[in-house]
Coordinates of N, CA and C in Angstrom, one line a residue:
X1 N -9.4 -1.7 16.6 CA -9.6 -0.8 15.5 C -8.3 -0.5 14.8
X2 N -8.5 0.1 13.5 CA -6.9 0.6 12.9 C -7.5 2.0 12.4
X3 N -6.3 2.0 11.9 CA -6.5 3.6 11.6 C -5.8 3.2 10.1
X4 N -6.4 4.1 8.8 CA -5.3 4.4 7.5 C -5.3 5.6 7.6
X5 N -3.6 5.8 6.4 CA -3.6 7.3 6.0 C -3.4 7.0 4.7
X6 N -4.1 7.7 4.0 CA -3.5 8.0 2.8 C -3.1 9.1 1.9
X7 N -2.0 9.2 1.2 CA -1.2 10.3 0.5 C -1.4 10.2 -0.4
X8 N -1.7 12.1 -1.2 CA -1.6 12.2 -2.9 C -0.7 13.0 -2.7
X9 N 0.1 12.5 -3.7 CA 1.3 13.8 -4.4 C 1.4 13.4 -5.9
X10 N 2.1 14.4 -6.6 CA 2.2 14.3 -7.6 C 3.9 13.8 -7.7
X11 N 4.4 13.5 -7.1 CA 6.0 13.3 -7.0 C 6.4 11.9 -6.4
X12 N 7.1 11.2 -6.7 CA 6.6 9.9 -6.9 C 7.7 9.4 -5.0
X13 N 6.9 9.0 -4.4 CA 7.5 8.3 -2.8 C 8.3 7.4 -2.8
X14 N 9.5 7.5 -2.6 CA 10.6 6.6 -2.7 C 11.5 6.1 -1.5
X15 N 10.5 5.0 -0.5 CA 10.7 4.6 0.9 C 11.9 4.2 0.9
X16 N 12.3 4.9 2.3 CA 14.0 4.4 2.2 C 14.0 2.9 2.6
X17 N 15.9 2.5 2.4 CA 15.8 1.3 2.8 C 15.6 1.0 4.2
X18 N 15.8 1.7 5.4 CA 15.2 1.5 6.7 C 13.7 1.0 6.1
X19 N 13.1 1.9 6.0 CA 11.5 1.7 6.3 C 11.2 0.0 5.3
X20 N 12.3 0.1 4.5 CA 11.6 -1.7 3.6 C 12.5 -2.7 4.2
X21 N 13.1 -2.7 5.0 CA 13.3 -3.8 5.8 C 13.1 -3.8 7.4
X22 N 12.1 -2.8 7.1 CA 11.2 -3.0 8.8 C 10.3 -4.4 8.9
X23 N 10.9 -4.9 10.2 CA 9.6 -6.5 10.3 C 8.3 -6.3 10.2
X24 N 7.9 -4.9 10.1 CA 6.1 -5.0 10.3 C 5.7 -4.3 9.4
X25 N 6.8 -4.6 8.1 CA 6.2 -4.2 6.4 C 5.5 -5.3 6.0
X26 N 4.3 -5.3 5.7 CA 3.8 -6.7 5.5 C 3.6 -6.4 3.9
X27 N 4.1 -8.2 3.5 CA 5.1 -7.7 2.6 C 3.8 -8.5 1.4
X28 N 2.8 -8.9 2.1 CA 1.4 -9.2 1.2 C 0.4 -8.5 1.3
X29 N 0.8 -6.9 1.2 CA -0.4 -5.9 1.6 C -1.3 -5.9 0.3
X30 N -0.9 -6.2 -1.0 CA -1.4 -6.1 -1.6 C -2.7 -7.0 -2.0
X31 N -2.6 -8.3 -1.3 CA -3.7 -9.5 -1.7 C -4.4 -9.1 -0.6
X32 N -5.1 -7.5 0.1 CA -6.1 -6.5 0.7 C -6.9 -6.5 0.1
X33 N -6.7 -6.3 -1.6 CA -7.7 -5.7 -2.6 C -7.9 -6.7 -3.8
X34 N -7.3 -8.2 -3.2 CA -7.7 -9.1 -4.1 C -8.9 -9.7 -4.8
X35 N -10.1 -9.0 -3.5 CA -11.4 -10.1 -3.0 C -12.5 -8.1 -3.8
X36 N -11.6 -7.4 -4.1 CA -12.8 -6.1 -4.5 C -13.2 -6.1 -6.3
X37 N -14.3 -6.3 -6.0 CA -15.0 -6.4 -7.2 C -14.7 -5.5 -8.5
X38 N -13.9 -5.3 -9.9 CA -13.6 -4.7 -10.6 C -15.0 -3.8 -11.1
X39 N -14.9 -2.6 -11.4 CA -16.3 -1.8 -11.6 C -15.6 -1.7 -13.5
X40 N -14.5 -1.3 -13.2 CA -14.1 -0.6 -14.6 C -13.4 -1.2 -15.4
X41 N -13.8 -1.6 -16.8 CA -12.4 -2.2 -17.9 C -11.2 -1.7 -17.7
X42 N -9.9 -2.6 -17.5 CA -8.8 -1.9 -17.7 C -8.6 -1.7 -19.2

């Protein structure tokens, strides 16, 4: 199983450089939301 977290702020998160050259940043998180069906016109 996994677990997410997710954060709202209004102030923009600016990960240090430790945490972006950690080995288990995967660095293709984003092709997660490649395969989800658009509902809304950009």
């Amino acid at each position: 199983g996994t677990l997410a977290f997710m954060w709202e702020t209004r102030y923009p998160l600016i990960p240090t450089e430790y945490a972006s050259t950690l080995p288990a940043l995967q660095e293709d998180y984003q092709e997660v939301w490649a395969t989800l069906r658009r509902w809304f016109p950009r």
